[in-house]
PDB file of C-alpha atoms in Angstrom:
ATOM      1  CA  UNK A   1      -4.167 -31.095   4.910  1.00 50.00           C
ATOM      2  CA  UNK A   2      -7.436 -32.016   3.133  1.00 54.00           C
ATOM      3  CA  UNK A   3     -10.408 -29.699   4.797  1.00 55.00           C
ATOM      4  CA  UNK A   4     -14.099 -31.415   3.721  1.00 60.00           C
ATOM      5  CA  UNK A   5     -15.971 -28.964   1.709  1.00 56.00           C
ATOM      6  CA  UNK A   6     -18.816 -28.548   4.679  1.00 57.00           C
ATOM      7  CA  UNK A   7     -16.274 -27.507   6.699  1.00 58.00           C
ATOM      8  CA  UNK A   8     -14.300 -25.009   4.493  1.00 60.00           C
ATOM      9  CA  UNK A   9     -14.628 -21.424   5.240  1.00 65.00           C
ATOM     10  CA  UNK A  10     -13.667 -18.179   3.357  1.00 68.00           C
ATOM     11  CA  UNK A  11     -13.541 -14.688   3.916  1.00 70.00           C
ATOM     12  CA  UNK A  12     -14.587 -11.424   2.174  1.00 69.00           C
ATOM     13  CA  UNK A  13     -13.912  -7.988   3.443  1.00 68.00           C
ATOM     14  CA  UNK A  14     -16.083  -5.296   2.143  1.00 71.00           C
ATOM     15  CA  UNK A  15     -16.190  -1.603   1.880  1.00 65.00           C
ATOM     16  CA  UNK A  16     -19.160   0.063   1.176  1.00 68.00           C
ATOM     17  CA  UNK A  17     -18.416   3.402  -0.113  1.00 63.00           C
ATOM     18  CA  UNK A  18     -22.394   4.804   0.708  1.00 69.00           C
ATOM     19  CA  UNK A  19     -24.192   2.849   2.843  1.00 71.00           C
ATOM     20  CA  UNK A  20     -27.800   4.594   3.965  1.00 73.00           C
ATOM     21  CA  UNK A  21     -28.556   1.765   7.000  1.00 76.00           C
ATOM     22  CA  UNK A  22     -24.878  -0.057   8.239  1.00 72.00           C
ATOM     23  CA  UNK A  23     -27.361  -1.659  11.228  1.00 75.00           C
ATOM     24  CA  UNK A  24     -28.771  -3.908   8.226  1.00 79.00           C
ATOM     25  CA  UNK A  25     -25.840  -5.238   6.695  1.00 78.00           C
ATOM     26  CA  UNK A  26     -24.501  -5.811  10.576  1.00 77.00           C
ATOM     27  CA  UNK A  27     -27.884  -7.239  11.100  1.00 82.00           C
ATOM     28  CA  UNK A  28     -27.245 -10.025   8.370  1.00 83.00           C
ATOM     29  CA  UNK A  29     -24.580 -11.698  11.196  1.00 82.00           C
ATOM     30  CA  UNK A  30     -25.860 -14.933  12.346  1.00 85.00           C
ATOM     31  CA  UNK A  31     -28.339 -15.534   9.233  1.00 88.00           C
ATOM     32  CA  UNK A  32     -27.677 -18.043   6.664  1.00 87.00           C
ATOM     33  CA  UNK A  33     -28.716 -16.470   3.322  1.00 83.00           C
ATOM     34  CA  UNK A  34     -29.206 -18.555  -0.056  1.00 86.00           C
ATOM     35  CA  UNK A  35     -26.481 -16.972  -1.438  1.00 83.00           C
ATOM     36  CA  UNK A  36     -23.889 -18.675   0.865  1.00 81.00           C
ATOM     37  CA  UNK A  37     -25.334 -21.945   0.788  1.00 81.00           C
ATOM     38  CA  UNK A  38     -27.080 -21.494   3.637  1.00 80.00           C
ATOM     39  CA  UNK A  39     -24.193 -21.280   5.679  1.00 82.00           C
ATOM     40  CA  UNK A  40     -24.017 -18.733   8.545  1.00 84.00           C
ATOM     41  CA  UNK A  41     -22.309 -15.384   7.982  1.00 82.00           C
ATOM     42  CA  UNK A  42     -20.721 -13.563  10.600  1.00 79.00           C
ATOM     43  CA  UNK A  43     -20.742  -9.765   9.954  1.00 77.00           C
ATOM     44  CA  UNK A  44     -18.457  -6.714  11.909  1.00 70.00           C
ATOM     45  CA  UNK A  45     -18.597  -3.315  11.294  1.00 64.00           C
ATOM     46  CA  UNK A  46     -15.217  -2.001  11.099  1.00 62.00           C
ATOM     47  CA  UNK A  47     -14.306   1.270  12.417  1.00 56.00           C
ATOM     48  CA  UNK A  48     -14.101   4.147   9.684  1.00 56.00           C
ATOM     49  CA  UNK A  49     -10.187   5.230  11.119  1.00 52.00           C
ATOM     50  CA  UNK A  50      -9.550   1.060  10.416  1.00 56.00           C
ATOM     51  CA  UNK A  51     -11.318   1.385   6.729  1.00 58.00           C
ATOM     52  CA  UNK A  52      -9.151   4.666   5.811  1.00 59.00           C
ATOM     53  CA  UNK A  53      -5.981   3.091   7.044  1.00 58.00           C
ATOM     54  CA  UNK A  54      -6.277  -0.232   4.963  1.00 59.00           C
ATOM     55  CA  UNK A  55      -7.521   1.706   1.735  1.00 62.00           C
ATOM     56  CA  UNK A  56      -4.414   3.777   2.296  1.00 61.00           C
ATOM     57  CA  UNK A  57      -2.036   0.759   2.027  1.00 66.00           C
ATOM     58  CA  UNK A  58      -3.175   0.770  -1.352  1.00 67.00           C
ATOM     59  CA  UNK A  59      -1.460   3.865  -1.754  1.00 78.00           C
ATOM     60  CA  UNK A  60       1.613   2.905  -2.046  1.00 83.00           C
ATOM     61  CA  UNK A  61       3.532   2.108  -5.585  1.00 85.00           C
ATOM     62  CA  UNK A  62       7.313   1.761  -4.993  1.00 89.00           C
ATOM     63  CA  UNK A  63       9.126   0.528  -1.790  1.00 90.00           C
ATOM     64  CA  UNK A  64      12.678   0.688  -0.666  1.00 93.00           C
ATOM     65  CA  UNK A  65      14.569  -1.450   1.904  1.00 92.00           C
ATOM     66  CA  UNK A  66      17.848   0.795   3.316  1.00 94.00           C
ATOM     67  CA  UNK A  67      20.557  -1.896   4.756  1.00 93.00           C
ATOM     68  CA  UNK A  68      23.625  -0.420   6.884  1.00 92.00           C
ATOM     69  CA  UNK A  69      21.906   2.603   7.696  1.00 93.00           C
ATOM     70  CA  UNK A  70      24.041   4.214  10.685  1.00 91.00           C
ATOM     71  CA  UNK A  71      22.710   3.772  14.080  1.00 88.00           C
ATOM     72  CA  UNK A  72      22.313   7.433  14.795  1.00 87.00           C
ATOM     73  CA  UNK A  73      20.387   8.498  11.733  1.00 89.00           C
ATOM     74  CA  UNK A  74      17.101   9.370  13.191  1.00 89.00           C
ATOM     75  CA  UNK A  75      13.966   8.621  10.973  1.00 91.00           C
ATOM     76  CA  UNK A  76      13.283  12.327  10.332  1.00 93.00           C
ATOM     77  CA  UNK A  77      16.984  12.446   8.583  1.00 94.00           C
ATOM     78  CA  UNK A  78      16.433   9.202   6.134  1.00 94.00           C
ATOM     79  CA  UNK A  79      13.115  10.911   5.584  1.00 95.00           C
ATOM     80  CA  UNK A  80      14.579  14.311   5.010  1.00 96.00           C
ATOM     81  CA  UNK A  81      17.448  12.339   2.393  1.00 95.00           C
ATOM     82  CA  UNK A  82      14.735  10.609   0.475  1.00 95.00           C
ATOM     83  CA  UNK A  83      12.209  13.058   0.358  1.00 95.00           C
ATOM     84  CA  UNK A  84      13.885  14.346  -3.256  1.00 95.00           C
ATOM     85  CA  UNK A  85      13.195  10.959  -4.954  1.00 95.00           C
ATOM     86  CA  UNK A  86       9.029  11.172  -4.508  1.00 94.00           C
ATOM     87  CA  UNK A  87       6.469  11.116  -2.026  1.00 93.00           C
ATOM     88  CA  UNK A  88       6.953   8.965   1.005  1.00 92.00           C
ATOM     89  CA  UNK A  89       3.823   7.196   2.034  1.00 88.00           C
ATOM     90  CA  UNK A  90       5.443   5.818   5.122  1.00 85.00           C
ATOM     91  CA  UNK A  91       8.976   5.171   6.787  1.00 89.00           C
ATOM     92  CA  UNK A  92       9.567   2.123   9.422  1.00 86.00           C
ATOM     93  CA  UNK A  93      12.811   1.615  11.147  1.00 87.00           C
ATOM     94  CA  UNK A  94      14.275  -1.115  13.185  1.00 85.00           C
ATOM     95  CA  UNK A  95      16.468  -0.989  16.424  1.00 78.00           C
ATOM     96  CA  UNK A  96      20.334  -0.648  15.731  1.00 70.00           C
ATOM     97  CA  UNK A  97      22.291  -4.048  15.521  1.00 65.00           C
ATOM     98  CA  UNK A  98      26.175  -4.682  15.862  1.00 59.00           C
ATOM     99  CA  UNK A  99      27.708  -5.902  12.603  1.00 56.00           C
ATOM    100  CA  UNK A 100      31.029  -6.096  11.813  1.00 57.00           C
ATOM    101  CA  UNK A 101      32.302  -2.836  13.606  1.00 62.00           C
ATOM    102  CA  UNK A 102      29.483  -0.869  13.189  1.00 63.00           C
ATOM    103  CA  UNK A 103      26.297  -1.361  14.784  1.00 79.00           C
ATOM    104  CA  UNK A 104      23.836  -0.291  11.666  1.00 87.00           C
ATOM    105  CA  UNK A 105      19.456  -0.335  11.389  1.00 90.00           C
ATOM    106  CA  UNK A 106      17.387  -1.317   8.730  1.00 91.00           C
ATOM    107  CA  UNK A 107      14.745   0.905   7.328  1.00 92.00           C
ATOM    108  CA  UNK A 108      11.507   0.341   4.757  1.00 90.00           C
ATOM    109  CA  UNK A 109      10.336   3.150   2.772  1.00 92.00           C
ATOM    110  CA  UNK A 110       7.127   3.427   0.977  1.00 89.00           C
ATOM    111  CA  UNK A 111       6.374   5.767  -1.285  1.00 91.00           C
ATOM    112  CA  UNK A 112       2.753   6.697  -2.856  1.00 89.00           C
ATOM    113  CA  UNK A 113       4.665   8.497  -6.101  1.00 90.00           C
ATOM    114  CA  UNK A 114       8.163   8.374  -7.303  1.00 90.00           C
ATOM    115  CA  UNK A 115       9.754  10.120  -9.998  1.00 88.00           C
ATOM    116  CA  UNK A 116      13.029   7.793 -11.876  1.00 90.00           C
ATOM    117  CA  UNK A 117      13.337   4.810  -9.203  1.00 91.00           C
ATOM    118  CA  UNK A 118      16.855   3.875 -10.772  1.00 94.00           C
ATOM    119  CA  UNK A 119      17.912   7.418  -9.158  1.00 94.00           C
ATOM    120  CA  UNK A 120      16.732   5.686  -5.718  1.00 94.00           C
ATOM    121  CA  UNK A 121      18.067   2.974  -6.338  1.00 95.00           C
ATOM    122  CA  UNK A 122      21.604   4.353  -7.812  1.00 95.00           C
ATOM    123  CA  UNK A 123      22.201   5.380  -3.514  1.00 95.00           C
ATOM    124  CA  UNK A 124      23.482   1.279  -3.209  1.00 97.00           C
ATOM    125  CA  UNK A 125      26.765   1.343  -2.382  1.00 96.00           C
ATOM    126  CA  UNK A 126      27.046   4.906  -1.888  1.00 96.00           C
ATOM    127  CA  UNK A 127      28.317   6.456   1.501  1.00 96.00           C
ATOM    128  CA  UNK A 128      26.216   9.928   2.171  1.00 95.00           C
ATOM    129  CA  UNK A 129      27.316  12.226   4.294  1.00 94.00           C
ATOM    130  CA  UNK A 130      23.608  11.815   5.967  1.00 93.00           C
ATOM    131  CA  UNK A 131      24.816   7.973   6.865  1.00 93.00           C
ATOM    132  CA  UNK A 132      27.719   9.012   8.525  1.00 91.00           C
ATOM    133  CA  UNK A 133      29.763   7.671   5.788  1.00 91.00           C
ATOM    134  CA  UNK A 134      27.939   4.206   6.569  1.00 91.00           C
ATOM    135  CA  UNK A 135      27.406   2.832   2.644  1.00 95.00           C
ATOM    136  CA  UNK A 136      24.153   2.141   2.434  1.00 96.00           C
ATOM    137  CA  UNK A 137      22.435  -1.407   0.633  1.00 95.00           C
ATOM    138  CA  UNK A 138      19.341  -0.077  -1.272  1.00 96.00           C
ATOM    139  CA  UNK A 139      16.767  -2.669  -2.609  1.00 94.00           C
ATOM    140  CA  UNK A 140      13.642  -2.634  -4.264  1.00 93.00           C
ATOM    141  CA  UNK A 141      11.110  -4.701  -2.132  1.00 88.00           C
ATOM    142  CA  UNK A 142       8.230  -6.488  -4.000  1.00 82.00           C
ATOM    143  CA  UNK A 143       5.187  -4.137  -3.459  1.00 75.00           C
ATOM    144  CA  UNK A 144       2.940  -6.602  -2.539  1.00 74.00           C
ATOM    145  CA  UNK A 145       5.363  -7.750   0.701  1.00 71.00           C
ATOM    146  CA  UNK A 146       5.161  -3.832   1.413  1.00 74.00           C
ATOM    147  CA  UNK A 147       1.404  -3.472   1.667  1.00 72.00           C
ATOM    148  CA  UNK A 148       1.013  -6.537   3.199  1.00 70.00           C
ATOM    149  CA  UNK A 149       3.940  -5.372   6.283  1.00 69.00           C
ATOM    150  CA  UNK A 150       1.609  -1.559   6.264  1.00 68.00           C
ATOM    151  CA  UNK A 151      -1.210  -3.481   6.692  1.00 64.00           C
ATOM    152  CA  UNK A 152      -0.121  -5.897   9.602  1.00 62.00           C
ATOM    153  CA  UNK A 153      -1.320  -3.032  12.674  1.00 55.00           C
ATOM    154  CA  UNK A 154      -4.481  -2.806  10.936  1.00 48.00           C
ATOM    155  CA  UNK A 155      -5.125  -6.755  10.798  1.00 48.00           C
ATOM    156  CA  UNK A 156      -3.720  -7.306  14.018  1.00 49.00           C
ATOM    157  CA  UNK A 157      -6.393  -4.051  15.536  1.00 47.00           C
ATOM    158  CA  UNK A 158      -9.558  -6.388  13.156  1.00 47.00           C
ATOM    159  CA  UNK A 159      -9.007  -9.802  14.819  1.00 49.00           C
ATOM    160  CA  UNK A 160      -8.324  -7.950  18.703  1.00 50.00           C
ATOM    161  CA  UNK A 161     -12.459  -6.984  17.943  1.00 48.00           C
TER     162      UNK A 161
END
């Protein structure tokens, strides 16, 4: 739908890497400086934990989605099997689901450094003994879905403020 330009909004989030006074940029909330057209800004001061966390989603350069992966492969073990390939930034897995006659889980590795992907990605199709014999379906996921999904806790923790 069409929004009128005096009542379109934007945002802009801001880290300041040195910042001598953060009680005058937070004091800038509620003014309506030139520079924005005289519309009010609303400032927050995010926590320093929340700051890290979403500069380290940034961190990541290759990501990995494992189909089929057997329901009693822990996280720790599809760690452990992937470790070899480059640096995991981050593992997520999802609950076991029934299909076909094996119930299998999902899981979505990130990793901050990777040495040849294609050696990664060679595991689709393959059966390790680490699966359980399960073959696994390996896919590159675009790397901009995976820092978006790393970053969901940390948006969802900003707009609970």
């Amino acid at each position: 739908p069409h929004i009128p330009a005096h009542k379109a909004r934007a945002s802009a989030y801001v880290n300041l890497s040195a910042c001598p006074d953060p009680n005058k940029v937070v004091a800038l909330s509620g003014t309506t400086p030139a520079w924005n057209k005289q519309i009010a800004v609303s400032v927050r001061l995010q926590a320093a934990h929340v700051a890290k966390t979403a500069a380290a989603v940034g961190g990541i350069a290759f990501s990995v989605s494992l189909r089929n992966v057997h329901w009693m492969c822990e996280e720790a073990e599809v760690r452990a099997a992937l470790a070899p390939y480059g640096k995991i930034h981050s593992i997520k897995t999802t609950p076991g689901q029934q299909q076909f006659r094996f119930a299998t889980k999902a899981a979505y590795v990130n990793f901050s450094s990777i040495g040849d992907k294609s050696e990664l990605l060679a595991l689709n199709g393959a059966a390790p003994a680490w699966n359980h014999g399960t073959a696994l379906a390996v896919k590159e996921q675009d790397i901009s879905i995976a820092r978006a999904a790393a970053a969901k806790p940390i948006a969802a923790m900003l707009s609970s403020q």
